[in-house]
Amino acid sequence: MNLQLGDIAHIIQLAIAPVFMLSTVCTNLLVLLNRLARIIDRSRVLEERLDVAYNDTYMNELDILYRRSHLINVAIALSTACGLFVCLVVALLFVGDATNVSLDKYIAGLFIAAMVCLIGNFGYLLREIFIASTFMRAHRHVRHIERNPN
């Protein structure tokens, strides 16, 4: 269990790629949290308007916002799990080298799990974006018709 400076430098070199990936995951989490905050803000406005008077348009938009928030929440969970797996990969790189125990299969498995979570995260984010875009286009068309009664 005698670590040499060269061994530590090599482990740090191996850990650089997962650490860059962790930075990307954190940035992605910020994007997801920002989208969720905007959804929550809009839903609060609509709920306040519904407290004043019932409106089917507001209810339909709220339903879509709830659906979008669910997709974002799943994406946040997957992104967080990805970050956790990447952190475990880095930790196992150091533990494996420090203890001279072969943890290659565990490291590879955790990295694959991180990739699966990241792919799922992007899939849920993409689905939420499609729903938001579809609603925006449909809502724009309705407003255009209402402005031109002819």
GROMACS .gro file of C-alpha atoms in nm:
model
  150
    1MET     CA    1   0.000   0.000   0.000
    2ASN     CA    2   0.298   0.224  -0.060
    3LEU     CA    3   0.185   0.491  -0.309
    4GLN     CA    4   0.450   0.651  -0.523
    5LEU     CA    5   0.418   1.000  -0.668
    6GLY     CA    6   0.413   0.852  -1.019
    7ASP     CA    7   0.122   0.625  -0.925
    8ILE     CA    8  -0.083   0.917  -0.795
    9ALA     CA    9  -0.005   1.121  -1.107
   10HIS     CA   10  -0.120   0.830  -1.325
   11ILE     CA   11  -0.444   0.793  -1.128
   12ILE     CA   12  -0.511   1.165  -1.160
   13GLN     CA   13  -0.456   1.137  -1.535
   14LEU     CA   14  -0.709   0.853  -1.550
   15ALA     CA   15  -0.957   1.054  -1.343
   16ILE     CA   16  -0.943   1.365  -1.566
   17ALA     CA   17  -1.198   1.241  -1.823
   18PRO     CA   18  -1.460   1.144  -1.562
   19VAL     CA   19  -1.407   1.477  -1.386
   20PHE     CA   20  -1.473   1.664  -1.712
   21MET     CA   21  -1.783   1.453  -1.754
   22LEU     CA   22  -1.887   1.546  -1.401
   23SER     CA   23  -1.850   1.913  -1.492
   24THR     CA   24  -2.078   1.860  -1.792
   25VAL     CA   25  -2.333   1.680  -1.577
   26CYS     CA   26  -2.335   1.968  -1.329
   27THR     CA   27  -2.392   2.218  -1.610
   28ASN     CA   28  -2.674   2.000  -1.739
   29LEU     CA   29  -2.825   1.994  -1.391
   30LEU     CA   30  -2.825   2.374  -1.387
   31VAL     CA   31  -3.013   2.378  -1.717
   32LEU     CA   32  -3.267   2.129  -1.587
   33LEU     CA   33  -3.317   2.318  -1.261
   34ASN     CA   34  -3.365   2.642  -1.453
   35ARG     CA   35  -3.630   2.481  -1.675
   36LEU     CA   36  -3.804   2.337  -1.369
   37ALA     CA   37  -3.803   2.677  -1.197
   38ARG     CA   38  -3.966   2.838  -1.500
   39ILE     CA   39  -4.230   2.565  -1.510
   40ILE     CA   40  -4.303   2.613  -1.140
   41ASP     CA   41  -4.326   2.992  -1.179
   42ARG     CA   42  -4.568   2.960  -1.470
   43SER     CA   43  -4.782   2.704  -1.289
   44ARG     CA   44  -4.808   2.934  -0.985
   45VAL     CA   45  -4.932   3.217  -1.207
   46LEU     CA   46  -5.191   2.991  -1.367
   47GLU     CA   47  -5.306   2.853  -1.031
   48GLU     CA   48  -5.353   3.208  -0.901
   49ARG     CA   49  -5.560   3.292  -1.210
   50LEU     CA   50  -5.766   2.978  -1.158
   51ASP     CA   51  -5.835   3.085  -0.800
   52VAL     CA   52  -6.006   3.393  -0.942
   53ALA     CA   53  -6.203   3.218  -1.215
   54TYR     CA   54  -6.205   2.876  -1.379
   55ASN     CA   55  -6.071   2.864  -1.733
   56ASP     CA   56  -6.027   2.556  -1.954
   57THR     CA   57  -5.728   2.708  -2.131
   58TYR     CA   58  -5.547   2.756  -1.801
   59MET     CA   59  -5.632   2.402  -1.692
   60ASN     CA   60  -5.499   2.257  -2.019
   61GLU     CA   61  -5.177   2.455  -1.983
   62LEU     CA   62  -5.142   2.342  -1.621
   63ASP     CA   63  -5.181   1.980  -1.729
   64ILE     CA   64  -4.901   2.025  -1.980
   65LEU     CA   65  -4.683   2.200  -1.721
   66TYR     CA   66  -4.735   1.913  -1.476
   67ARG     CA   67  -4.637   1.666  -1.746
   68ARG     CA   68  -4.328   1.871  -1.833
   69SER     CA   69  -4.229   1.899  -1.466
   70HIS     CA   70  -4.253   1.521  -1.430
   71LEU     CA   71  -4.022   1.471  -1.728
   72ILE     CA   72  -3.775   1.728  -1.592
   73ASN     CA   73  -3.782   1.563  -1.247
   74VAL     CA   74  -3.694   1.227  -1.401
   75ALA     CA   75  -3.416   1.391  -1.603
   76ILE     CA   76  -3.282   1.554  -1.284
   77ALA     CA   77  -3.286   1.218  -1.105
   78LEU     CA   78  -3.100   1.052  -1.394
   79SER     CA   79  -2.847   1.335  -1.413
   80THR     CA   80  -2.788   1.316  -1.038
   81ALA     CA   81  -2.742   0.939  -1.057
   82CYS     CA   82  -2.496   0.990  -1.344
   83GLY     CA   83  -2.296   1.234  -1.131
   84LEU     CA   84  -2.295   0.989  -0.841
   85PHE     CA   85  -2.171   0.707  -1.064
   86VAL     CA   86  -1.895   0.927  -1.206
   87CYS     CA   87  -1.784   1.021  -0.853
   88LEU     CA   88  -1.775   0.651  -0.762
   89VAL     CA   89  -1.565   0.580  -1.072
   90VAL     CA   90  -1.309   0.839  -0.963
   91ALA     CA   91  -1.309   0.708  -0.606
   92LEU     CA   92  -1.265   0.349  -0.720
   93LEU     CA   93  -0.973   0.449  -0.943
   94PHE     CA   94  -0.790   0.576  -0.635
   95VAL     CA   95  -0.902   0.293  -0.404
   96GLY     CA   96  -0.808   0.026  -0.658
   97ASP     CA   97  -0.463   0.166  -0.709
   98ALA     CA   98  -0.402   0.234  -0.340
   99THR     CA   99  -0.504  -0.117  -0.234
  100ASN     CA  100  -0.372  -0.303  -0.541
  101VAL     CA  101  -0.716  -0.457  -0.583
  102SER     CA  102  -0.846  -0.504  -0.935
  103LEU     CA  103  -1.166  -0.300  -0.957
  104ASP     CA  104  -1.166  -0.272  -1.335
  105LYS     CA  105  -1.500  -0.446  -1.383
  106TYR     CA  106  -1.668  -0.229  -1.119
  107ILE     CA  107  -1.522   0.086  -1.269
  108ALA     CA  108  -1.634  -0.013  -1.618
  109GLY     CA  109  -1.980  -0.110  -1.490
  110LEU     CA  110  -2.024   0.221  -1.307
  111PHE     CA  111  -1.907   0.415  -1.610
  112ILE     CA  112  -2.156   0.230  -1.831
  113ALA     CA  113  -2.430   0.298  -1.574
  114ALA     CA  114  -2.333   0.668  -1.580
  115MET     CA  115  -2.358   0.670  -1.959
  116VAL     CA  116  -2.700   0.502  -1.951
  117CYS     CA  117  -2.822   0.761  -1.700
  118LEU     CA  118  -2.682   1.043  -1.913
  119ILE     CA  119  -2.851   0.906  -2.224
  120GLY     CA  120  -3.180   0.872  -2.036
  121ASN     CA  121  -3.140   1.224  -1.900
  122PHE     CA  122  -3.098   1.367  -2.249
  123GLY     CA  123  -3.394   1.162  -2.373
  124TYR     CA  124  -3.625   1.300  -2.105
  125LEU     CA  125  -3.496   1.653  -2.161
  126LEU     CA  126  -3.555   1.621  -2.534
  127ARG     CA  127  -3.909   1.492  -2.476
  128GLU     CA  128  -3.983   1.786  -2.244
  129ILE     CA  129  -3.851   2.030  -2.504
  130PHE     CA  130  -4.072   1.872  -2.772
  131ILE     CA  131  -4.379   1.905  -2.550
  132ALA     CA  132  -4.296   2.269  -2.470
  133SER     CA  133  -4.239   2.351  -2.838
  134THR     CA  134  -4.556   2.176  -2.951
  135PHE     CA  135  -4.763   2.360  -2.691
  136MET     CA  136  -4.602   2.691  -2.784
  137ARG     CA  137  -4.683   2.646  -3.153
  138ALA     CA  138  -5.039   2.533  -3.081
  139HIS     CA  139  -5.097   2.821  -2.840
  140ARG     CA  140  -4.959   3.074  -3.091
  141HIS     CA  141  -5.207   2.951  -3.352
  142VAL     CA  142  -5.499   2.989  -3.109
  143ARG     CA  143  -5.400   3.347  -3.025
  144HIS     CA  144  -5.372   3.432  -3.394
  145ILE     CA  145  -5.727   3.308  -3.457
  146GLU     CA  146  -5.864   3.501  -3.160
  147ARG     CA  147  -5.708   3.829  -3.280
  148ASN     CA  148  -5.855   3.800  -3.632
  149PRO     CA  149  -6.224   3.719  -3.589
  150ASN     CA  150  -6.289   3.746  -3.968
   0.00000   0.00000   0.00000
